[in-house]
mmCIF file of C-alpha atoms in Angstrom:
data_model
loop_
_atom_site.group_PDB
_atom_site.id
_atom_site.type_symbol
_atom_site.label_atom_id
_atom_site.label_comp_id
_atom_site.label_asym_id
_atom_site.label_seq_id
_atom_site.Cartn_x
_atom_site.Cartn_y
_atom_site.Cartn_z
ATOM 1 C CA MET A 20 -23.186 -22.020 -0.099
ATOM 2 C CA LYS A 21 -23.290 -22.547 3.658
ATOM 3 C CA ALA A 22 -25.751 -24.890 5.337
ATOM 4 C CA LEU A 23 -26.688 -24.149 8.947
ATOM 5 C CA VAL A 24 -28.021 -27.173 10.848
ATOM 6 C CA ALA A 25 -29.559 -26.956 14.311
ATOM 7 C CA VAL A 26 -29.079 -29.928 16.652
ATOM 8 C CA LYS A 27 -30.561 -30.489 20.097
ATOM 9 C CA ARG A 28 -29.332 -32.517 23.070
ATOM 10 C CA VAL A 29 -32.168 -34.716 24.333
ATOM 11 C CA VAL A 30 -32.703 -37.809 26.466
ATOM 12 C CA ASP A 31 -31.712 -40.818 24.346
ATOM 13 C CA TYR A 32 -34.704 -42.377 22.587
ATOM 14 C CA ASN A 33 -33.952 -45.770 24.158
ATOM 15 C CA VAL A 34 -34.274 -44.410 27.708
ATOM 16 C CA LYS A 35 -37.586 -44.698 29.575
ATOM 17 C CA VAL A 36 -38.347 -41.172 30.729
ATOM 18 C CA ARG A 37 -39.097 -40.664 34.439
ATOM 19 C CA VAL A 38 -40.887 -37.714 36.022
ATOM 20 C CA LYS A 39 -39.229 -36.029 39.015
ATOM 21 C CA SER A 40 -40.757 -36.804 42.413
ATOM 22 C CA ASP A 41 -41.793 -33.153 42.841
ATOM 23 C CA SER A 42 -43.494 -33.123 39.377
ATOM 24 C CA THR A 43 -41.434 -30.145 38.190
ATOM 25 C CA GLY A 44 -40.087 -31.866 35.088
ATOM 26 C CA VAL A 45 -38.309 -34.881 33.650
ATOM 27 C CA ASP A 46 -35.467 -36.486 35.598
ATOM 28 C CA ILE A 47 -32.261 -36.325 33.520
ATOM 29 C CA ALA A 48 -29.785 -37.075 36.331
ATOM 30 C CA ASN A 49 -27.431 -39.900 35.255
ATOM 31 C CA VAL A 50 -29.506 -40.401 32.104
ATOM 32 C CA LYS A 51 -27.931 -41.036 28.700
ATOM 33 C CA MET A 52 -28.263 -37.982 26.442
ATOM 34 C CA SER A 53 -27.988 -38.017 22.640
ATOM 35 C CA MET A 54 -28.612 -35.926 19.554
ATOM 36 C CA ASN A 55 -32.267 -35.558 18.640
ATOM 37 C CA PRO A 56 -32.862 -38.225 15.922
ATOM 38 C CA PHE A 57 -34.555 -35.800 13.517
ATOM 39 C CA ASP A 58 -31.590 -33.410 13.857
ATOM 40 C CA GLU A 59 -29.241 -36.290 13.073
ATOM 41 C CA ILE A 60 -31.178 -36.773 9.827
ATOM 42 C CA ALA A 61 -30.844 -33.013 9.140
ATOM 43 C CA ILE A 62 -27.049 -33.173 9.594
ATOM 44 C CA GLU A 63 -26.828 -36.208 7.311
ATOM 45 C CA GLU A 64 -28.798 -34.404 4.591
ATOM 46 C CA ALA A 65 -26.511 -31.357 4.770
ATOM 47 C CA ILE A 66 -23.447 -33.619 4.475
ATOM 48 C CA ARG A 67 -24.949 -35.370 1.435
ATOM 49 C CA LEU A 68 -25.624 -32.001 -0.217
ATOM 50 C CA ARG A 69 -21.991 -31.056 0.410
ATOM 51 C CA GLU A 70 -20.841 -34.342 -1.113
ATOM 52 C CA LYS A 71 -22.914 -33.502 -4.205
ATOM 53 C CA GLY A 72 -21.100 -30.164 -4.467
ATOM 54 C CA VAL A 73 -24.218 -28.118 -3.713
ATOM 55 C CA VAL A 74 -23.088 -27.011 -0.241
ATOM 56 C CA THR A 75 -19.557 -25.840 0.521
ATOM 57 C CA GLU A 76 -19.671 -25.677 4.335
ATOM 58 C CA VAL A 77 -21.858 -27.305 6.992
ATOM 59 C CA ILE A 78 -22.194 -25.483 10.324
ATOM 60 C CA ALA A 79 -23.787 -27.290 13.273
ATOM 61 C CA VAL A 80 -25.512 -25.142 15.911
ATOM 62 C CA SER A 81 -26.827 -26.042 19.341
ATOM 63 C CA CYS A 82 -28.399 -23.943 22.088
ATOM 64 C CA GLY A 83 -28.308 -24.946 25.734
ATOM 65 C CA VAL A 84 -25.993 -26.080 28.507
ATOM 66 C CA MET A 85 -22.245 -26.571 28.145
ATOM 67 C CA GLN A 86 -22.722 -30.336 27.718
ATOM 68 C CA CYS A 87 -24.250 -29.601 24.292
ATOM 69 C CA GLN A 88 -20.630 -29.525 23.093
ATOM 70 C CA GLU A 89 -20.807 -33.344 23.082
ATOM 71 C CA THR A 90 -23.766 -33.207 20.686
ATOM 72 C CA LEU A 91 -21.899 -30.764 18.446
ATOM 73 C CA ARG A 92 -18.808 -33.009 18.434
ATOM 74 C CA THR A 93 -21.061 -35.844 17.273
ATOM 75 C CA ALA A 94 -22.371 -33.610 14.476
ATOM 76 C CA MET A 95 -18.798 -32.825 13.436
ATOM 77 C CA ALA A 96 -17.932 -36.540 13.577
ATOM 78 C CA ILE A 97 -20.796 -37.154 11.142
ATOM 79 C CA GLY A 98 -19.219 -34.550 8.878
ATOM 80 C CA ALA A 99 -20.058 -30.957 9.896
ATOM 81 C CA ASP A 100 -17.137 -28.585 9.208
ATOM 82 C CA ARG A 101 -17.474 -26.472 12.349
ATOM 83 C CA ALA A 102 -19.890 -25.802 15.179
ATOM 84 C CA ILE A 103 -21.427 -23.008 17.232
ATOM 85 C CA LEU A 104 -22.787 -23.354 20.771
ATOM 86 C CA VAL A 105 -25.070 -20.707 22.253
ATOM 87 C CA GLN A 106 -24.467 -21.505 25.913
ATOM 88 C CA THR A 107 -27.128 -20.823 28.522
ATOM 89 C CA ASP A 108 -28.490 -22.579 31.593
ATOM 90 C CA VAL A 109 -31.969 -21.120 31.026
ATOM 91 C CA GLU A 110 -34.583 -23.670 29.932
ATOM 92 C CA LEU A 111 -35.040 -22.736 26.278
ATOM 93 C CA GLN A 112 -38.454 -22.673 24.645
ATOM 94 C CA PRO A 113 -38.983 -22.852 20.852
ATOM 95 C CA LEU A 114 -39.394 -19.087 20.409
ATOM 96 C CA ALA A 115 -36.114 -18.386 22.225
ATOM 97 C CA VAL A 116 -34.274 -20.976 20.101
ATOM 98 C CA ALA A 117 -35.785 -19.501 16.929
ATOM 99 C CA LYS A 118 -34.579 -16.026 17.933
ATOM 100 C CA LEU A 119 -31.072 -17.331 18.638
ATOM 101 C CA LEU A 120 -30.981 -19.137 15.283
ATOM 102 C CA LYS A 121 -32.257 -15.961 13.562
ATOM 103 C CA ALA A 122 -29.311 -14.037 15.049
ATOM 104 C CA LEU A 123 -26.895 -16.700 13.764
ATOM 105 C CA VAL A 124 -28.534 -16.695 10.329
ATOM 106 C CA ASP A 125 -27.954 -12.938 10.170
ATOM 107 C CA LYS A 126 -24.340 -13.473 11.233
ATOM 108 C CA GLU A 127 -23.447 -16.442 9.001
ATOM 109 C CA GLN A 128 -25.729 -15.760 5.996
ATOM 110 C CA PRO A 129 -26.305 -19.447 5.101
ATOM 111 C CA GLY A 130 -28.075 -20.405 1.888
ATOM 112 C CA LEU A 131 -29.856 -23.290 3.570
ATOM 113 C CA ILE A 132 -31.082 -23.809 7.140
ATOM 114 C CA ILE A 133 -32.017 -27.397 8.038
ATOM 115 C CA LEU A 134 -33.616 -28.543 11.295
ATOM 116 C CA GLY A 135 -35.263 -31.703 12.512
ATOM 117 C CA LYS A 136 -39.041 -31.377 12.220
ATOM 118 C CA GLN A 137 -39.370 -31.693 16.018
ATOM 119 C CA ALA A 138 -37.478 -32.724 19.137
ATOM 120 C CA ILE A 139 -38.420 -35.991 20.830
ATOM 121 C CA ASP A 140 -38.431 -34.423 24.318
ATOM 122 C CA ASP A 141 -41.068 -31.692 23.941
ATOM 123 C CA ASP A 142 -42.497 -32.657 20.489
ATOM 124 C CA CYS A 143 -43.260 -28.980 19.851
ATOM 125 C CA ASN A 144 -42.640 -28.892 16.072
ATOM 126 C CA GLN A 145 -42.391 -25.077 16.221
ATOM 127 C CA THR A 146 -38.788 -23.901 15.942
ATOM 128 C CA GLY A 147 -38.378 -24.243 12.164
ATOM 129 C CA GLN A 148 -41.638 -22.465 11.424
ATOM 130 C CA MET A 149 -40.897 -19.679 13.929
ATOM 131 C CA LEU A 150 -37.407 -19.208 12.484
ATOM 132 C CA ALA A 151 -38.794 -18.910 8.949
ATOM 133 C CA ALA A 152 -41.267 -16.280 10.132
ATOM 134 C CA LEU A 153 -38.677 -14.278 12.097
ATOM 135 C CA ALA A 154 -36.119 -14.365 9.268
ATOM 136 C CA ASP A 155 -38.792 -13.818 6.573
ATOM 137 C CA LEU A 156 -37.604 -16.887 4.653
ATOM 138 C CA PRO A 157 -39.537 -19.491 2.646
ATOM 139 C CA GLN A 158 -40.016 -22.801 4.438
ATOM 140 C CA ALA A 159 -40.634 -26.441 3.547
ATOM 141 C CA THR A 160 -41.499 -28.672 6.500
ATOM 142 C CA PHE A 161 -41.581 -32.480 6.910
ATOM 143 C CA ALA A 162 -39.148 -33.032 4.030
ATOM 144 C CA SER A 163 -38.732 -36.608 2.774
ATOM 145 C CA LYS A 164 -36.604 -35.607 -0.250
ATOM 146 C CA VAL A 165 -34.506 -32.516 -0.991
ATOM 147 C CA GLU A 166 -32.911 -31.501 -4.294
ATOM 148 C CA VAL A 167 -31.056 -28.193 -4.728
ATOM 149 C CA ALA A 168 -30.289 -26.585 -8.101
ATOM 150 C CA ASP A 169 -30.270 -23.142 -9.743
ATOM 151 C CA GLY A 170 -30.844 -21.237 -6.513
ATOM 152 C CA LYS A 171 -33.928 -23.231 -5.600
ATOM 153 C CA ALA A 172 -34.737 -26.246 -3.473
ATOM 154 C CA SER A 173 -37.279 -28.830 -4.586
ATOM 155 C CA VAL A 174 -38.683 -30.425 -1.449
ATOM 156 C CA THR A 175 -40.975 -33.451 -1.356
ATOM 157 C CA ARG A 176 -42.911 -33.389 1.895
ATOM 158 C CA GLU A 177 -45.324 -35.706 3.623
ATOM 159 C CA VAL A 178 -48.856 -34.394 4.127
ATOM 160 C CA ASP A 179 -52.076 -35.999 5.360
ATOM 161 C CA GLY A 180 -53.233 -36.770 1.831
ATOM 162 C CA GLY A 181 -49.939 -38.248 0.611
ATOM 163 C CA MET A 182 -46.930 -36.425 -0.865
ATOM 164 C CA GLU A 183 -46.495 -32.816 -1.939
ATOM 165 C CA THR A 184 -43.560 -31.231 -3.797
ATOM 166 C CA LEU A 185 -42.672 -27.589 -3.205
ATOM 167 C CA SER A 186 -40.138 -25.364 -4.927
ATOM 168 C CA VAL A 187 -38.644 -22.705 -2.637
ATOM 169 C CA SER A 188 -36.077 -20.052 -3.463
ATOM 170 C CA LEU A 189 -32.896 -19.967 -1.388
ATOM 171 C CA PRO A 190 -32.105 -19.086 1.333
ATOM 172 C CA ALA A 191 -34.824 -21.207 2.893
ATOM 173 C CA VAL A 192 -35.695 -23.169 6.023
ATOM 174 C CA ILE A 193 -36.230 -26.937 5.682
ATOM 175 C CA THR A 194 -37.293 -29.324 8.447
ATOM 176 C CA ALA A 195 -36.363 -33.001 8.096
ATOM 177 C CA ASP A 196 -38.812 -35.872 8.427
ATOM 178 C CA LEU A 197 -37.977 -39.464 9.348
ATOM 179 C CA ARG A 198 -37.813 -40.812 5.780
ATOM 180 C CA LEU A 199 -35.469 -38.147 4.393
ATOM 181 C CA ASN A 200 -32.405 -40.385 4.855
ATOM 182 C CA GLU A 201 -30.656 -42.836 7.164
ATOM 183 C CA PRO A 202 -27.747 -41.216 9.070
ATOM 184 C CA ARG A 203 -24.345 -42.804 8.565
ATOM 185 C CA TYR A 204 -22.449 -44.709 11.226
ATOM 186 C CA VAL A 205 -19.951 -42.518 13.060
ATOM 187 C CA THR A 206 -16.466 -44.055 12.929
ATOM 188 C CA LEU A 207 -13.767 -43.723 15.587
ATOM 189 C CA PRO A 208 -11.315 -41.853 13.264
ATOM 190 C CA ASN A 209 -14.011 -39.267 12.545
ATOM 191 C CA ILE A 210 -14.738 -38.906 16.258
ATOM 192 C CA MET A 211 -11.028 -38.160 16.825
ATOM 193 C CA LYS A 212 -10.967 -35.662 13.917
ATOM 194 C CA ALA A 213 -14.041 -33.894 15.352
ATOM 195 C CA LYS A 214 -12.092 -33.015 18.505
ATOM 196 C CA LYS A 215 -9.826 -30.762 16.430
ATOM 197 C CA LYS A 216 -12.576 -28.959 14.530
ATOM 198 C CA GLN A 217 -13.570 -25.389 15.361
ATOM 199 C CA LEU A 218 -16.259 -24.899 18.001
ATOM 200 C CA ASP A 219 -17.253 -21.306 18.852
ATOM 201 C CA ILE A 220 -19.214 -20.474 21.998
ATOM 202 C CA PHE A 221 -21.528 -17.482 22.389
ATOM 203 C CA LYS A 222 -23.925 -16.298 25.071
ATOM 204 C CA PRO A 223 -27.488 -15.173 24.232
ATOM 205 C CA GLU A 224 -26.556 -11.632 25.265
ATOM 206 C CA ASP A 225 -23.698 -11.684 22.736
ATOM 207 C CA LEU A 226 -26.372 -12.125 20.071
ATOM 208 C CA GLY A 227 -28.727 -9.586 21.634
ATOM 209 C CA VAL A 228 -31.446 -12.145 22.373
ATOM 210 C CA ASP A 229 -33.664 -12.371 25.459
ATOM 211 C CA VAL A 230 -34.259 -16.075 26.182
ATOM 212 C CA ALA A 231 -36.489 -15.678 29.252
ATOM 213 C CA PRO A 232 -39.294 -18.295 29.199
ATOM 214 C CA ARG A 233 -42.704 -17.081 28.003
ATOM 215 C CA ILE A 234 -44.555 -20.180 29.175
ATOM 216 C CA LYS A 235 -44.601 -21.497 32.749
ATOM 217 C CA THR A 236 -44.844 -25.233 33.397
ATOM 218 C CA LEU A 237 -47.161 -25.829 36.337
ATOM 219 C CA LYS A 238 -46.858 -29.598 36.685
ATOM 220 C CA VAL A 239 -45.472 -32.607 34.825
ATOM 221 C CA MET A 240 -47.249 -35.947 35.226
ATOM 222 C CA GLU A 241 -47.023 -39.394 33.692
ATOM 223 C CA PRO A 242 -50.064 -40.352 31.608
ATOM 224 C CA PRO A 243 -52.569 -42.637 33.363
ATOM 225 C CA LYS A 244 -52.164 -46.338 32.742
ATOM 226 C CA ARG A 245 -54.400 -47.641 29.976
ATOM 227 C CA SER A 246 -56.980 -50.245 30.885
ATOM 228 C CA ALA A 247 -57.203 -53.437 28.888
ATOM 229 C CA GLY A 248 -59.358 -53.475 25.773
ATOM 230 C CA VAL A 249 -62.577 -55.462 25.530
ATOM 231 C CA MET A 250 -64.332 -57.270 22.678
ATOM 232 C CA VAL A 251 -67.911 -56.257 21.925
ATOM 233 C CA PRO A 252 -70.425 -58.480 20.110
ATOM 234 C CA ASP A 253 -71.975 -55.821 17.878
ATOM 235 C CA VAL A 254 -72.052 -52.156 16.856
ATOM 236 C CA ALA A 255 -74.954 -51.331 19.163
ATOM 237 C CA THR A 256 -72.954 -52.461 22.212
ATOM 238 C CA LEU A 257 -69.944 -50.468 21.021
ATOM 239 C CA VAL A 258 -72.029 -47.302 20.638
ATOM 240 C CA ASP A 259 -73.581 -47.872 24.066
ATOM 241 C CA LYS A 260 -70.144 -48.218 25.724
ATOM 242 C CA LEU A 261 -68.770 -45.153 23.924
ATOM 243 C CA LYS A 262 -71.791 -43.135 25.042
ATOM 244 C CA ASN A 263 -72.305 -44.321 28.628
ATOM 245 C CA GLU A 264 -68.877 -45.589 29.775
ATOM 246 C CA ALA A 265 -66.268 -43.674 27.778
ATOM 247 C CA LYS A 266 -68.634 -40.672 27.390
ATOM 248 C CA VAL A 267 -67.081 -39.644 24.084
ATOM 249 C CA LEU A 268 -70.375 -39.514 22.166
#
């Protein structure tokens, strides 16, 4: 069984994001870029399933600029067998990525599709759900534990009220939450081996997908600075401040 894992190139989580002076977006010039942390967890889970003998091949996929090859090489250094890059300079929105992944699912016919639950740059949390809808596949989001056996996946997921366990038939779409696993350390020998692994490059038009943006960003701004908190002597004062100063009541 193949496992298809989507990975995204994002600004490293340790970097303080800056807005461009013209407010058109986030400044990524000379900024360290890394694999989206949730996607790193997704890759790790696919590798662990392969080590258990459940999965036979792990395919890493990324959509975006040519520099996404670096992210895919990292995925292969973690343990992915091969990689696919859908190269485009167009700013991709979740629907476009879902359509590209749908085309690759049709092409590769994986038994399991794993994605991070969301990307840390746009925090959309949409691509996995959209892909499941487009491909007409069962989905299990926010997975904190995955077990595969007898053509089904048992997925424990985090919900507002606690934990929930779902059983989905394969093929299926799973999105990884933070507590699913802890990704392994990438060693130098594996980084060198990743350079020799297969990496195929396609264009969106090769897959018959229109990736034109459907949403237009008007302006990007930093959030206003938060004022310092204050102590109140009693509930009545708190209610008064919420009503007359904060105007939230």
